[in-house]
CSV table of C-alpha atoms in Angstrom, one decimal:
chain,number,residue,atom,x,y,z
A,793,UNK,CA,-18.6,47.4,12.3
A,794,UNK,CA,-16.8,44.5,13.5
A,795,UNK,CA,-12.5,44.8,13.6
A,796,UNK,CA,-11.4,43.2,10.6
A,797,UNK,CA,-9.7,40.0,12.5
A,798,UNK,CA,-6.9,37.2,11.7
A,799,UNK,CA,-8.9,33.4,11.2
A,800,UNK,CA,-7.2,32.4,14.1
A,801,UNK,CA,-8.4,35.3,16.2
A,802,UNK,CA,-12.0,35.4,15.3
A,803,UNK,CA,-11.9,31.8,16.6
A,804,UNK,CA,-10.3,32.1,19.8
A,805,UNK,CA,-12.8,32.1,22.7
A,806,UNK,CA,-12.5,34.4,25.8
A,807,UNK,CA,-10.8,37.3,23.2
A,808,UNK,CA,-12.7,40.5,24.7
A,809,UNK,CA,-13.2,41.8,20.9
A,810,UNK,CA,-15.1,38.3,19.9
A,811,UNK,CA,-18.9,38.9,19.1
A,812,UNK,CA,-21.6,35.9,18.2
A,813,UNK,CA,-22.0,36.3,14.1
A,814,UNK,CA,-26.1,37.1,15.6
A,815,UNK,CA,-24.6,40.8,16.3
A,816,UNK,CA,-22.5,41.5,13.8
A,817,UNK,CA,-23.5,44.7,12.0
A,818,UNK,CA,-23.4,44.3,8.4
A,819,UNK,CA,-23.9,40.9,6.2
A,820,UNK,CA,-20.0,41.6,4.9
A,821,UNK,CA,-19.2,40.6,8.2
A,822,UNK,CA,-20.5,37.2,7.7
A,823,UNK,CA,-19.2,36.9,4.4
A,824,UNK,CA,-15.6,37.6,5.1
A,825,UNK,CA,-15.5,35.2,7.6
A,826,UNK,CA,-16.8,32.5,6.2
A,827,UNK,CA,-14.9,33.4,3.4
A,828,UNK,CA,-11.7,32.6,5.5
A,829,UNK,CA,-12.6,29.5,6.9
A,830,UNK,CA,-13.3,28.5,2.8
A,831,UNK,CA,-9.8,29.8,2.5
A,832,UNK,CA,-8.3,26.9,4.6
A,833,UNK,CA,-9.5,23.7,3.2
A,834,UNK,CA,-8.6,22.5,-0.2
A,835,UNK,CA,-10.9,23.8,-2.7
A,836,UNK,CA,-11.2,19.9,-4.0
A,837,UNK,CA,-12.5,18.6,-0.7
A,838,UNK,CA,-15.7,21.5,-0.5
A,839,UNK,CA,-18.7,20.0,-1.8
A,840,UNK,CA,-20.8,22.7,-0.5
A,841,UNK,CA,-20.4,25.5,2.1
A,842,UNK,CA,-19.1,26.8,4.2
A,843,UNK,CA,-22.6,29.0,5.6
A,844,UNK,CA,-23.9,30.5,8.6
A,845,UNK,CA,-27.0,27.8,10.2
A,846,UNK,CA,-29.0,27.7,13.7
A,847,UNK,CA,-27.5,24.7,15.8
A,848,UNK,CA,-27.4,23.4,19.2
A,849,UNK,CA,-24.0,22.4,20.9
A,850,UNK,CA,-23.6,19.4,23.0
A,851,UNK,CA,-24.0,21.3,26.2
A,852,UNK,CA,-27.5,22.7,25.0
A,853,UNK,CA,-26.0,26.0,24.0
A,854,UNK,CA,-28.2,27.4,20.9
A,855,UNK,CA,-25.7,29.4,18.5
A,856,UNK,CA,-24.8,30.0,15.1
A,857,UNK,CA,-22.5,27.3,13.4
A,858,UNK,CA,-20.4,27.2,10.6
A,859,UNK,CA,-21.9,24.2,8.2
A,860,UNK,CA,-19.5,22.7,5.5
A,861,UNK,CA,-19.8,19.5,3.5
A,862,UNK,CA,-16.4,18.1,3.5
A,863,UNK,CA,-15.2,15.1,0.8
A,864,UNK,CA,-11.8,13.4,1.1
A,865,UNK,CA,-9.5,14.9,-1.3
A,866,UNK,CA,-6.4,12.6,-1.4
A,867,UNK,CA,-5.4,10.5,-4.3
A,868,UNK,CA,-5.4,6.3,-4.1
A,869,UNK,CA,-1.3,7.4,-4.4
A,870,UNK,CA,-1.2,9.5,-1.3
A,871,UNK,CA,-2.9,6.6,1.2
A,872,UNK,CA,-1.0,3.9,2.4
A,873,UNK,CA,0.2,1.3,2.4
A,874,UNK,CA,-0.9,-0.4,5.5
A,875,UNK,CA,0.0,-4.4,5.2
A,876,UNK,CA,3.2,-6.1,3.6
A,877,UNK,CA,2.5,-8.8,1.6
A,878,UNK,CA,5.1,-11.0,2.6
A,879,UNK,CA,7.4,-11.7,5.3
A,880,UNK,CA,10.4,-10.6,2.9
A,881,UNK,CA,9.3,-6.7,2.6
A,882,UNK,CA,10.6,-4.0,4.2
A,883,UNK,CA,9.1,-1.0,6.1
A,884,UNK,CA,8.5,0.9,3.0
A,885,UNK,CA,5.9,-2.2,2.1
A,886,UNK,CA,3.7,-1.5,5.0
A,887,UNK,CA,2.0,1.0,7.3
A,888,UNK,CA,2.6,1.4,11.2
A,889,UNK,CA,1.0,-0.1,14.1
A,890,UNK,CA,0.9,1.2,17.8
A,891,UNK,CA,1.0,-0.2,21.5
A,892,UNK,CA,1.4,1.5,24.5
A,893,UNK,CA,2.1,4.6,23.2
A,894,UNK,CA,4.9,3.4,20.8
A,895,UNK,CA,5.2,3.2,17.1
A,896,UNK,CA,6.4,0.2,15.2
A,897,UNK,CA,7.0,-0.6,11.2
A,898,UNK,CA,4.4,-3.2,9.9
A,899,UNK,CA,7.4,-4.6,7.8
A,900,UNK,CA,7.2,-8.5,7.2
A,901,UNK,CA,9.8,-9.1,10.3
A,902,UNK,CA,7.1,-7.0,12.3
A,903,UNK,CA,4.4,-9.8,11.3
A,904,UNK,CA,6.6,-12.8,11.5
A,905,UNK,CA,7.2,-12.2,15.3
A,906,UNK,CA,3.6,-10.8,16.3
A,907,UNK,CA,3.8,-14.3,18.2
A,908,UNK,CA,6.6,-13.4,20.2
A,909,UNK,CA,5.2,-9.4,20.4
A,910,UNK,CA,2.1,-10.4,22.2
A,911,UNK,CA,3.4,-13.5,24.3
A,912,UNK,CA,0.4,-15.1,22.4
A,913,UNK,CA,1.3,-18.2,20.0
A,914,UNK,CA,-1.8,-17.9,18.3
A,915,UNK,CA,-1.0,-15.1,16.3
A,916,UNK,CA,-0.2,-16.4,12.6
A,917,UNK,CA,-0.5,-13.7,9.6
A,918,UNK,CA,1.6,-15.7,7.2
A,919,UNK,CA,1.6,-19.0,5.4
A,920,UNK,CA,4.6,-20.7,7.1
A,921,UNK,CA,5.4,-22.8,3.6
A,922,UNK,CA,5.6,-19.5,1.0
A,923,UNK,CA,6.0,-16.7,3.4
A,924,UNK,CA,3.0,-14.9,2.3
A,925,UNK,CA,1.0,-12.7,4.6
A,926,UNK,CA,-2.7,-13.3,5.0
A,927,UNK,CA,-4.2,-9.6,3.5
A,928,UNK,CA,-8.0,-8.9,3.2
A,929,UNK,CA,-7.4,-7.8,-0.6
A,930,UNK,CA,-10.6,-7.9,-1.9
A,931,UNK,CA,-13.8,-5.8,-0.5
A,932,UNK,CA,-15.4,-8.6,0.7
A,933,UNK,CA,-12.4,-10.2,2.6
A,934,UNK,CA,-12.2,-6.2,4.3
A,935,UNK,CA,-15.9,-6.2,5.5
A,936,UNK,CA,-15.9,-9.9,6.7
A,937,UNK,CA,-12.5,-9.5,8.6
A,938,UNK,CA,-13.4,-5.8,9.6
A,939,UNK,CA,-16.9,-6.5,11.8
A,940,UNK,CA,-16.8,-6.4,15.7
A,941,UNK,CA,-17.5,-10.2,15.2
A,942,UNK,CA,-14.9,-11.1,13.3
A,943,UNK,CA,-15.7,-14.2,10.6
A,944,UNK,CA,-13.6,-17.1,11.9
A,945,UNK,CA,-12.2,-17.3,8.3
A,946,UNK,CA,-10.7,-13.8,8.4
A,947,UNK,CA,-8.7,-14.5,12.1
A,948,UNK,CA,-5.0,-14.0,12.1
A,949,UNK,CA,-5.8,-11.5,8.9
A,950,UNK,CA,-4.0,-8.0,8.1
A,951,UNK,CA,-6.9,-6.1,7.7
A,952,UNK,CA,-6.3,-3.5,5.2
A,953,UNK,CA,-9.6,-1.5,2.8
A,954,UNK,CA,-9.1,0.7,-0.1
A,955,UNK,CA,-11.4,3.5,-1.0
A,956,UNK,CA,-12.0,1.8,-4.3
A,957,UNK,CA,-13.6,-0.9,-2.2
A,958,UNK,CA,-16.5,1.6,-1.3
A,959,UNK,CA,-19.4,2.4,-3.4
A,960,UNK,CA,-19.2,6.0,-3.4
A,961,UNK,CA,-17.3,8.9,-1.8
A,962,UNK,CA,-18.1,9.7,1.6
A,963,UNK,CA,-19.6,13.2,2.1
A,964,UNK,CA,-20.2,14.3,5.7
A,965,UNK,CA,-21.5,17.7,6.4
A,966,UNK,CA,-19.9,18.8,9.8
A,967,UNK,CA,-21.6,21.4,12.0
A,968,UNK,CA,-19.0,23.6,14.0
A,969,UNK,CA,-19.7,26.5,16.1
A,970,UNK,CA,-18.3,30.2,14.7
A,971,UNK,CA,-17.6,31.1,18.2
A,972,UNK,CA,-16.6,28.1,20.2
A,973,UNK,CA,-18.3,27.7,23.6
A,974,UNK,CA,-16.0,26.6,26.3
A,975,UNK,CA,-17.7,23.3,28.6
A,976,UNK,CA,-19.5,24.4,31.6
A,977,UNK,CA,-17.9,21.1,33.5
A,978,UNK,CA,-14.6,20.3,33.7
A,979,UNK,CA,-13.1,18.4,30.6
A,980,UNK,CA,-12.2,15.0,31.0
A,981,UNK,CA,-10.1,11.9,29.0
A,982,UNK,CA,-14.0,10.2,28.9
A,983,UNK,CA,-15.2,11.3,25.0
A,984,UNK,CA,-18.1,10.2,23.1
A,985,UNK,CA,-17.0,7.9,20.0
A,986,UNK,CA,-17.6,10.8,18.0
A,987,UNK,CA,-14.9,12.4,15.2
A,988,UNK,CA,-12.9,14.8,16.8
A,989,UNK,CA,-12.4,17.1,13.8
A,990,UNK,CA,-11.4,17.7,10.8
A,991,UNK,CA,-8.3,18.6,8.4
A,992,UNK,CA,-8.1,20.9,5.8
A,993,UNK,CA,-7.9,18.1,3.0
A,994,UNK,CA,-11.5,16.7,4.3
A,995,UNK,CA,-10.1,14.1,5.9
A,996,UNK,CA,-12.1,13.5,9.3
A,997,UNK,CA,-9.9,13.0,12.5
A,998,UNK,CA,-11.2,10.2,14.5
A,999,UNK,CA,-11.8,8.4,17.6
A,1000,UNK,CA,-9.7,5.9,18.8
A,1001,UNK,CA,-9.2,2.7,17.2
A,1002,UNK,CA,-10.5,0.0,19.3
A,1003,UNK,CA,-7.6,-2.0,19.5
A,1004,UNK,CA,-8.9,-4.3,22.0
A,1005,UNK,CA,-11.6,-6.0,19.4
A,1006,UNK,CA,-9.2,-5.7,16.6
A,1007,UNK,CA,-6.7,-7.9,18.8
A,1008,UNK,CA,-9.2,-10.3,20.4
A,1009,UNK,CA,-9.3,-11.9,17.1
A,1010,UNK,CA,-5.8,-11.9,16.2
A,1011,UNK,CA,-6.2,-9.4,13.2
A,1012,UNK,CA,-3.9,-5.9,13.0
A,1013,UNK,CA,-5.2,-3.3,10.9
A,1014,UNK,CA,-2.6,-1.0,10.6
A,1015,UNK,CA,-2.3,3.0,9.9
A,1016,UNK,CA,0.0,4.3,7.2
A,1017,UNK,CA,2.7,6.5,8.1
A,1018,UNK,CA,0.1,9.2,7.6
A,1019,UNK,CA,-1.6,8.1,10.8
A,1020,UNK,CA,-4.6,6.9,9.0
A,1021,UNK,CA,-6.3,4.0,7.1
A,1022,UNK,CA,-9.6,3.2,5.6
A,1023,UNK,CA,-13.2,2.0,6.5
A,1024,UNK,CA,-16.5,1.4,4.4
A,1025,UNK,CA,-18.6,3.6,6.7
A,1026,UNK,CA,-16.3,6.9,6.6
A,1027,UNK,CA,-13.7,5.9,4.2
A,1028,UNK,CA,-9.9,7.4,4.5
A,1029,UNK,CA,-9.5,9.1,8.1
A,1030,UNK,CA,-6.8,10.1,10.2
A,1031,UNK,CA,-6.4,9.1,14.1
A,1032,UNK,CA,-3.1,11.3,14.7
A,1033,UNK,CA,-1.4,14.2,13.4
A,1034,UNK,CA,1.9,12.6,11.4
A,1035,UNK,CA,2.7,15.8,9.7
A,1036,UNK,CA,0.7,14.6,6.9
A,1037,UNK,CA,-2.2,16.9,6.3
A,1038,UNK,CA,-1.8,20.2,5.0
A,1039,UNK,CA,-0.9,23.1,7.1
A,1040,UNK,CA,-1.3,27.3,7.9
A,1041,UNK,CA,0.9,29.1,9.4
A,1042,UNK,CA,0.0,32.0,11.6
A,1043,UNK,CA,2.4,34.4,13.3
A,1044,UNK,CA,0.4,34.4,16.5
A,1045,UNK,CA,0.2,31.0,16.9
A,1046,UNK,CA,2.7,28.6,18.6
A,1047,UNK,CA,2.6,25.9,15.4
A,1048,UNK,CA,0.9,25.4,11.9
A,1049,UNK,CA,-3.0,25.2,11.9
A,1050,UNK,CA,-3.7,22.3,10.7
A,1051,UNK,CA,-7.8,21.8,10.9
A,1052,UNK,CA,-10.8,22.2,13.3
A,1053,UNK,CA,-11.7,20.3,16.2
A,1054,UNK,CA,-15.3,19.3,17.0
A,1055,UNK,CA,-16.2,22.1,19.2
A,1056,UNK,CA,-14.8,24.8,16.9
A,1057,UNK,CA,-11.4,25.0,18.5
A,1058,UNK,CA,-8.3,25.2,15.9
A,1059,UNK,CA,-6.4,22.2,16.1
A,1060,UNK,CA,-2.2,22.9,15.3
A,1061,UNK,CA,0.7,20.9,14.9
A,1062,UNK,CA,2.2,18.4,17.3
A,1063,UNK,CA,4.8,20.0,19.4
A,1064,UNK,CA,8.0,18.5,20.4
A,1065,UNK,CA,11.0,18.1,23.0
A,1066,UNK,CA,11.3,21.4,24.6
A,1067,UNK,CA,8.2,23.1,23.2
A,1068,UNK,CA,5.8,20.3,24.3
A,1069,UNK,CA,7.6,20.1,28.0
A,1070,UNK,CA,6.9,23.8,28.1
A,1071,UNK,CA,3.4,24.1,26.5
A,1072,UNK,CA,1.7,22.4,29.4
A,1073,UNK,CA,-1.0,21.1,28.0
A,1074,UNK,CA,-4.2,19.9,29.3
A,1075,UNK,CA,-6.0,16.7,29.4
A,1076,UNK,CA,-7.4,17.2,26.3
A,1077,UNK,CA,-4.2,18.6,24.5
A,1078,UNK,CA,-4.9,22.1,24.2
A,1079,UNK,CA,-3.9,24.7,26.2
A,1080,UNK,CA,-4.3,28.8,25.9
A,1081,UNK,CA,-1.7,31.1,23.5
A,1082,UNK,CA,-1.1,34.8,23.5
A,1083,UNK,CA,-3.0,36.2,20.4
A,1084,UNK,CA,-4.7,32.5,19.2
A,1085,UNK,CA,-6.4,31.3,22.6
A,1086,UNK,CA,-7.2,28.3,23.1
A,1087,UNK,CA,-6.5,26.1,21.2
A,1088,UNK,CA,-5.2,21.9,20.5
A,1089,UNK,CA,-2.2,20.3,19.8
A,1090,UNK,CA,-2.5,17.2,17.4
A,1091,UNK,CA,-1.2,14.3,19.3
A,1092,UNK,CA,0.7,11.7,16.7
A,1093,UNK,CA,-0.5,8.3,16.0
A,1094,UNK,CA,1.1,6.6,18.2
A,1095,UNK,CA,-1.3,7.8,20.7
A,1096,UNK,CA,-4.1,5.9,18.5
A,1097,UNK,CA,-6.2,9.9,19.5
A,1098,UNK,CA,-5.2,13.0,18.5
A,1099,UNK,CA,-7.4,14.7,21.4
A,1100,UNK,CA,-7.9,13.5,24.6
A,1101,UNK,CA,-11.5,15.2,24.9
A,1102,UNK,CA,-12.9,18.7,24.5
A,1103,UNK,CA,-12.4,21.3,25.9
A,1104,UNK,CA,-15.5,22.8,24.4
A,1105,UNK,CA,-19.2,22.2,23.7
A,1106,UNK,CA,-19.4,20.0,20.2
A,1107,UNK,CA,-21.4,20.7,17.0
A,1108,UNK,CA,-22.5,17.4,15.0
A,1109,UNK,CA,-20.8,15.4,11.9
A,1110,UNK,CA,-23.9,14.4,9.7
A,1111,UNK,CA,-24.8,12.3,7.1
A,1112,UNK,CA,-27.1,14.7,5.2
A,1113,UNK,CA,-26.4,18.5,4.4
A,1114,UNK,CA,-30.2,19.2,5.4
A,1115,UNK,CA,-30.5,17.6,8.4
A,1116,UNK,CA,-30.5,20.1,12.0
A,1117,UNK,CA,-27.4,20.0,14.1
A,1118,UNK,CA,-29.2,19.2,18.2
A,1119,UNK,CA,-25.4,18.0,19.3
A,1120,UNK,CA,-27.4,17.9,23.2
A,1121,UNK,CA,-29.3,14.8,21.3
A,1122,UNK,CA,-26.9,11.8,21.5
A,1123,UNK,CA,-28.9,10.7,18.7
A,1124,UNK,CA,-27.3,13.1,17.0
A,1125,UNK,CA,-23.4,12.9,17.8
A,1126,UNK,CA,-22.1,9.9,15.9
A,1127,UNK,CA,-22.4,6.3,15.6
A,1128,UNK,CA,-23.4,4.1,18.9
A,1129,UNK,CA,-20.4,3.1,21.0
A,1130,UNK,CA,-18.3,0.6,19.1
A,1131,UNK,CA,-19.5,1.2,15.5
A,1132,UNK,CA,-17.6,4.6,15.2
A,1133,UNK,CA,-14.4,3.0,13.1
A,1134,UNK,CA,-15.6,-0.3,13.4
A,1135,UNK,CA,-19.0,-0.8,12.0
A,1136,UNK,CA,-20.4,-4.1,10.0
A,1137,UNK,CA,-19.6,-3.1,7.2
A,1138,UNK,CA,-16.4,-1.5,7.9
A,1139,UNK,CA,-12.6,-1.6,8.4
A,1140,UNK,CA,-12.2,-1.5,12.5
């Protein structure tokens, strides 16, 4: 019978006493495990799972995944806010934006001098007469102003969505392998515009933003201090680690646990000062710890990524609980370049 093993261990690859689920030697096995990945996520955000299914990783690997159908399980209270509504408000009014690696306050000074910011005098968010800043407040104003083609009405915009703006709640089943399978090639900062894992409130942790189309025309759509903001495709989602979603400690570990990354890796905490000098991490901000193996460290928002890449083969984020996880099949490993956090009928 398989040693009865911490979460943190059973899913650290290149641990000697790691066996695929396949050989496990009674169905308890199974249970208990699956049992403790249940065990981390908010019971509120599980709308089915998690269970044992047949996949096939990104690098053609055929294993046994994990499947759980995930739902966002924050309050409206708990998201935002993301754009002051005039020039007068303070930093508690808005969210945060990013640029070159720096965070700033989306405050109403911030959008007075975007102008000045850019070296670009197109940029006008406000009405120069009443002070009021330009706000996509209404769920059409989000998915005109949102779209890689930006409607000409909704330039010079703060783009902000609500969830109330979206028809229903997003459910996305994601597909994660028990054991994770470490890339045959060597990892690099060149990732599909895929998610690149999950927290244990259901929010998903995504791909970059693609700042570059959100700029071109003159619209900001910032993040709340949470690192994360709406869309009409995925709803809430996170693209940093702010400290914001919830956290496990574990004593082998070098930092809370704070979710899963796409290739079955645990993602932790951001590290800091002298612990992030020392950490040396890798390209794709993860590195190996005594007792956890590998595993990730959340970048923050102002990084616009929390990973750089993966270090290991990917399972699959899908729209339907009964569809097959064939991660080798692009088809089958996110939207199509560009449409990831920005699609038609999205926020960016």
């Amino acid at each position: 019978m398989m040693k009865r093993m911490a979460l943190a261990s059973l899913l650290s690859a290149g641990v000697a006493s790691l066996i695929p689920v396949s050989a496990m030697a009674h169905e308890g096995d199974v249970s208990e495990r699956l049992a403790q990945i249940a065990s981390l996520f908010d019971a509120r955000s599980i709308v089915a799972g998690p269970e044992v299914v047949d996949c096939t990783l990104s690098g053609g690997t055929e294993t046994q995944c994990f499947s759980i159908t995930l739902k966002n399980s924050l309050e409206s209270s708990e998201m935002g806010p993301w754009c002051p509504g005039k020039l007068s408000d303070g930093a508690d009014e808005g969210g945060i934006w990013v640029r070159d690696g720096k965070q700033y306050d989306v405050d109403g000074a911030f959008i007075e001098n975007l102008a000045t910011f850019y070296d670009d005098p197109e940029w006008q968010l406000f009405d120069e007469a009443t002070g009021k800043v330009h706000v996509t407040d209404t769920r059409t104003a989000c998915d005109q102003a949102a779209r890689p083609d930006v409607a000409e009405a909704y330039h010079n915009y703060c783009v902000e969505c609500r969830t109330e703006y979206m028809d229903e709640v997003v459910e996305t089943t994601y597909v994660l392998p028990l054991v994770p399978v470490a890339r045959q090639e060597a990892a690099s900062g060149r990732t599909p515009p895929i998610p690149r894992g999950i927290a244990f409130n259901g929010v998903r942790f995504d791909a970059a933003a693609p700042q570059d189309a959100i700029l071109a025309a003159h619209t900001l759509a910032p993040f709340d201090d949470c690192g994360g903001h709406v869309n009409l495709h995925v709803g809430y989602h996170y693209h940093g680690a702010n400290g914001c979603s919830p956290a496990k400690e574990n004593v082998a570990a070098d930092a809370p646990m704070i979710g899963f990354a796409m290739d079955g890796y645990p993602i932790l905490a951001r590290l800091t000062g002298d612990e992030a000098e020392k950490a040396e991490l890798d390209a794709c901000s993860g590195h190996v710890g005594a007792g956890i193996g590998y595993h990730y460290h959340g970048n923050s928002a102002e990084k616009n990524e929390i990973l750089g890449c993966f270090h290991g083969e990917i399972g699959c984020a899908l729209d339907s609980p009964d569809a097959v996880c064939t991660a080798d099949d692009m088809g089958h490993r996110g939207p199509p370049p560009g449409e990831e956090d920005r699609p038609p009928s999205g926020k960016e």
